[in-house]
Short mmCIF file of C-alpha atoms in Angstrom, two decimals:
data_model
loop_
_atom_site.label_atom_id
_atom_site.label_comp_id
_atom_site.label_asym_id
_atom_site.label_seq_id
_atom_site.Cartn_x
_atom_site.Cartn_y
_atom_site.Cartn_z
CA MET A 1 124.40 81.36 89.53
CA SER A 2 122.50 80.61 92.76
CA LYS A 3 121.28 83.27 95.14
CA ILE A 4 123.48 84.31 98.01
CA GLN A 5 122.46 83.64 101.61
CA GLN A 6 120.42 86.23 103.50
CA ILE A 7 122.76 88.72 105.11
CA LEU A 8 120.24 90.05 107.61
CA SER A 9 119.32 88.33 110.84
CA LEU A 10 115.57 88.05 111.35
CA TYR A 11 113.71 87.66 114.62
CA PRO A 12 111.53 85.72 114.54
CA GLN A 13 113.17 83.68 111.81
CA ASN A 14 110.37 81.61 110.27
CA GLU A 15 106.93 82.82 111.29
CA LEU A 16 104.95 85.80 112.51
CA ARG A 17 102.42 85.04 115.25
CA PHE A 18 99.26 87.08 115.68
CA LYS A 19 97.25 86.58 118.86
CA GLY A 20 93.49 87.18 118.73
CA PRO A 21 90.80 88.26 119.17
CA PHE A 22 90.93 89.69 115.65
CA THR A 23 88.16 92.25 116.04
CA LYS A 24 90.81 94.98 116.23
CA VAL A 25 94.30 95.57 114.82
CA VAL A 26 96.81 92.95 116.01
CA THR A 27 100.52 93.72 115.71
CA ALA A 28 103.46 91.34 115.37
CA ASP A 29 107.02 92.68 115.64
CA LEU A 30 109.79 91.73 113.25
CA THR A 31 113.40 92.72 114.00
CA LEU A 32 115.91 93.02 111.15
CA SER A 33 119.58 93.15 112.20
CA ASN A 34 122.58 93.88 110.00
CA PRO A 35 125.64 92.04 111.38
CA SER A 36 127.77 92.91 108.34
CA LYS A 37 130.14 95.84 107.72
CA SER A 38 128.11 97.06 104.74
CA GLN A 39 124.95 99.04 104.37
CA VAL A 40 121.94 96.89 103.56
CA CYS A 41 118.61 98.09 102.21
CA PHE A 42 115.49 95.99 102.71
CA LYS A 43 111.91 95.52 101.59
CA VAL A 44 109.05 93.68 103.30
CA LYS A 45 106.36 92.20 101.06
CA THR A 46 103.26 90.06 101.72
CA THR A 47 100.90 87.83 99.78
CA ALA A 48 97.94 89.68 101.34
CA PRO A 49 98.71 93.41 101.04
CA LYS A 50 95.12 94.49 101.82
CA GLN A 51 95.16 92.55 105.09
CA TYR A 52 98.34 94.03 106.55
CA CYS A 53 99.94 97.39 107.22
CA VAL A 54 103.76 97.27 107.52
CA ARG A 55 105.79 100.12 109.05
CA PRO A 56 108.42 100.59 107.79
CA ASN A 57 108.08 98.39 104.72
CA SER A 58 111.48 99.42 103.35
CA GLY A 59 114.61 101.22 104.43
CA LEU A 60 118.35 101.18 104.94
CA ILE A 61 120.14 99.45 107.82
CA GLU A 62 123.60 100.65 108.81
CA PRO A 63 126.36 98.16 109.71
CA GLY A 64 125.71 96.63 113.16
CA ALA A 65 122.31 98.30 113.43
CA SER A 66 118.79 96.92 113.67
CA VAL A 67 115.32 97.98 112.55
CA ASN A 68 112.05 97.06 114.21
CA VAL A 69 109.24 96.44 111.73
CA ALA A 70 105.62 96.54 112.94
CA VAL A 71 103.37 94.17 111.00
CA MET A 72 99.76 95.18 111.70
CA LEU A 73 97.01 92.69 110.89
CA GLN A 74 93.73 94.44 110.10
CA PRO A 75 90.46 93.29 111.78
CA PHE A 76 88.69 90.38 110.09
CA ASP A 77 86.26 87.52 110.78
CA TYR A 78 88.47 84.72 112.04
CA ASP A 79 87.55 81.15 111.10
CA PRO A 80 89.71 78.55 112.91
CA ASN A 81 88.78 75.94 110.29
CA GLU A 82 90.08 78.04 107.41
CA LYS A 83 93.68 77.36 106.41
CA ASN A 84 95.90 80.42 106.57
CA ARG A 85 98.09 80.96 103.52
CA HIS A 86 99.44 84.42 104.32
CA LYS A 87 103.20 84.78 103.93
CA PHE A 88 105.82 87.50 104.13
CA LEU A 89 108.97 88.01 102.10
CA VAL A 90 111.94 89.99 103.39
CA GLN A 91 114.31 91.08 100.63
CA SER A 92 117.72 92.63 101.20
CA LEU A 93 120.44 94.15 99.06
CA VAL A 94 124.00 95.19 99.92
CA VAL A 95 124.75 98.74 98.77
CA SER A 96 127.94 100.75 98.67
CA SER A 97 126.54 104.29 98.38
CA GLY A 98 125.89 106.59 101.32
CA PRO A 99 122.60 106.93 103.23
CA ASN A 100 121.44 109.65 100.83
CA GLY A 101 121.53 107.31 97.84
CA ASN A 102 118.50 106.51 95.73
CA GLN A 103 117.12 103.25 97.15
CA GLU A 104 114.59 102.85 94.36
CA GLN A 105 117.38 103.01 91.81
CA TRP A 106 119.44 100.47 93.75
CA TRP A 107 116.62 97.94 93.46
CA LYS A 108 116.18 98.63 89.77
CA ASP A 109 119.89 98.18 89.05
CA ALA A 110 120.25 94.99 91.14
CA THR A 111 120.38 91.62 89.46
CA PRO A 112 118.22 88.74 90.80
CA GLU A 113 121.38 87.04 92.11
CA GLN A 114 122.23 90.07 94.25
CA ILE A 115 118.85 90.16 96.02
CA MET A 116 118.63 88.02 99.16
CA ASP A 117 115.31 86.94 100.57
CA SER A 118 113.74 85.20 103.54
CA LYS A 119 110.19 83.88 103.84
CA LEU A 120 107.99 83.90 106.92
CA LYS A 121 104.56 82.34 107.33
CA CYS A 122 101.76 83.84 109.39
CA VAL A 123 100.22 82.01 112.34
CA PHE A 124 96.93 83.06 113.94
CA GLU A 125 96.48 82.14 117.59
CA LEU A 126 93.29 82.22 119.60
CA SER A 127 92.93 81.14 123.21
CA PRO A 128 90.58 78.16 123.85
CA ASP A 129 88.03 80.28 125.68
CA LEU A 130 87.71 82.59 122.67
CA LEU A 131 87.26 79.66 120.31
CA GLN A 132 83.87 79.02 121.91
CA LYS A 133 82.00 81.86 120.26
CA PRO A 134 78.87 82.82 122.21
CA MET A 135 75.63 82.05 120.37
CA SER A 136 73.46 84.95 119.32
CA LYS A 137 69.85 85.16 120.49
CA ALA A 138 68.67 84.03 117.05
CA ASP A 139 70.98 80.99 117.09
CA THR A 140 69.86 80.10 120.61
CA LEU A 141 66.17 80.29 119.65
CA LEU A 142 66.78 78.26 116.48
CA THR A 143 68.55 75.55 118.45
CA LYS A 144 65.78 75.45 121.04
CA VAL A 145 63.08 75.09 118.39
CA LYS A 146 65.01 72.34 116.60
CA ASN A 147 65.48 70.38 119.83
CA GLU A 148 61.80 70.65 120.71
CA PHE A 149 60.68 69.32 117.35
CA SER A 150 62.93 66.29 117.36
CA GLY A 151 65.71 64.60 119.26
CA ASP A 152 67.77 64.98 116.09
CA ILE A 153 68.79 68.28 114.60
CA LEU A 154 66.44 69.27 111.77
CA SER A 155 67.60 70.70 108.51
CA ASP A 156 66.61 74.24 107.56
CA GLU A 157 64.06 72.93 105.06
CA GLU A 158 62.48 70.61 107.64
CA LEU A 159 62.35 73.48 110.13
CA ARG A 160 60.58 75.73 107.62
CA ASN A 161 58.02 72.98 106.96
CA GLU A 162 57.36 72.58 110.67
CA ILE A 163 56.87 76.34 111.07
CA ALA A 164 54.41 76.37 108.13
CA LYS A 165 52.43 73.54 109.75
CA LEU A 166 52.31 75.42 113.05
CA ARG A 167 50.99 78.53 111.30
CA GLU A 168 48.26 76.49 109.60
CA GLU A 169 47.28 74.91 112.92
CA ASN A 170 47.23 78.32 114.56
CA SER A 171 44.92 79.70 111.86
CA ALA A 172 42.60 76.70 112.23
CA LEU A 173 42.47 77.20 116.02
CA LYS A 174 41.58 80.86 115.58
CA LEU A 175 38.75 79.95 113.17
CA GLU A 176 37.41 77.32 115.57
CA ALA A 177 37.66 79.73 118.51
CA GLY A 178 35.72 82.34 116.52
CA ARG A 179 33.03 79.78 115.69
CA LEU A 180 32.69 78.78 119.36
CA LYS A 181 32.47 82.40 120.42
CA ARG A 182 29.72 83.15 117.89
CA LEU A 183 27.87 80.00 118.96
CA ALA A 184 28.10 80.98 122.61
CA GLU A 185 26.92 84.53 121.90
CA SER A 186 23.92 83.30 119.87
CA SER A 187 22.66 80.91 122.59
CA PRO A 188 19.57 81.91 124.69
CA PHE A 189 21.61 81.75 127.86
CA SER A 190 24.17 84.14 126.45
CA ARG A 191 21.49 86.67 125.44
CA GLN A 192 20.01 86.45 128.93
CA LEU A 193 23.49 86.86 130.39
CA HIS A 194 24.09 90.09 128.47
CA SER A 195 20.61 91.55 129.07
CA LYS A 196 20.24 90.78 132.76
CA SER A 197 22.37 90.10 135.77
CA PRO A 198 22.39 86.58 137.25
CA PHE A 199 20.31 87.80 140.19
CA GLU A 200 17.72 89.30 137.89
CA LEU A 201 17.50 86.04 135.97
CA LEU A 202 16.98 84.10 139.17
CA ASN A 203 14.36 86.52 140.48
CA SER A 204 12.44 86.44 137.18
CA SER A 205 12.11 82.68 137.35
CA GLY A 206 10.45 82.92 140.74
CA SER A 207 12.55 80.18 142.23
CA PHE A 208 16.17 79.13 142.57
CA ASN A 209 16.95 76.95 139.52
CA ILE A 210 20.29 75.19 140.14
CA VAL A 211 20.45 73.98 136.52
CA THR A 212 20.15 77.53 135.23
CA LEU A 213 22.92 78.69 137.56
CA ILE A 214 25.25 75.89 136.38
CA VAL A 215 24.59 76.72 132.73
CA LEU A 216 25.32 80.39 133.38
CA VAL A 217 28.60 79.57 135.09
CA VAL A 218 29.62 77.27 132.21
CA ALA A 219 28.72 79.96 129.68
CA ILE A 220 30.86 82.52 131.55
CA VAL A 221 33.86 80.13 131.70
CA VAL A 222 33.55 79.30 127.98
CA GLY A 223 33.34 82.97 127.11
CA VAL A 224 36.49 83.80 129.09
CA PHE A 225 38.41 80.85 127.59
CA VAL A 226 37.44 81.74 124.02
CA GLY A 227 38.35 85.38 124.59
CA LYS A 228 41.84 84.46 125.80
CA LEU A 229 42.34 82.04 122.91
CA LEU A 230 41.65 84.75 120.35
CA LEU A 231 44.23 87.12 121.88
#
């Protein structure tokens, strides 16, 4: 014996639409109407019970009455490329007892042929402007570094190799800068520079030596450059 046709009228009939963003609870309304002259009890089930909260998820609908069901989608990380397989099942059963009857017992006593059902699929909607997720600071920096290294996007392994090379080059530069600084400090001109002022050095020579002045200026510039390089 085949199942009988759904006695309830559902709105919407085939799908529940949830509009993002999905960083908070999103609710879709489902209306169940009973156009018959009999009492009808119902149940609402889902393939993803941890993802949804349904209120009410069961109940009794009087003849000619309707019930609004709130289907609340819990917050989650939405991926537009991931296929959504969430579905809902609305089951109904015609009962003859009064409103104070035991609904749980009605379902237990019902045969599979007496239970009517309707299926609805879930649809997640996100506006085009929300689809363009803003890049984090880390993603922006990573993209900038990749673009500077090459016109093509580097893989993560290639990027790590480039960073390792830069660190090695930086260490070598620091060693070379330290060597230049020690060399500059050990030169006779540097010792004179630290012990006397330029005017004292000129006065001690007895005459204005332009070569000495140029060497002193060069030594000062080198010292400043090396100091900045080590910082």
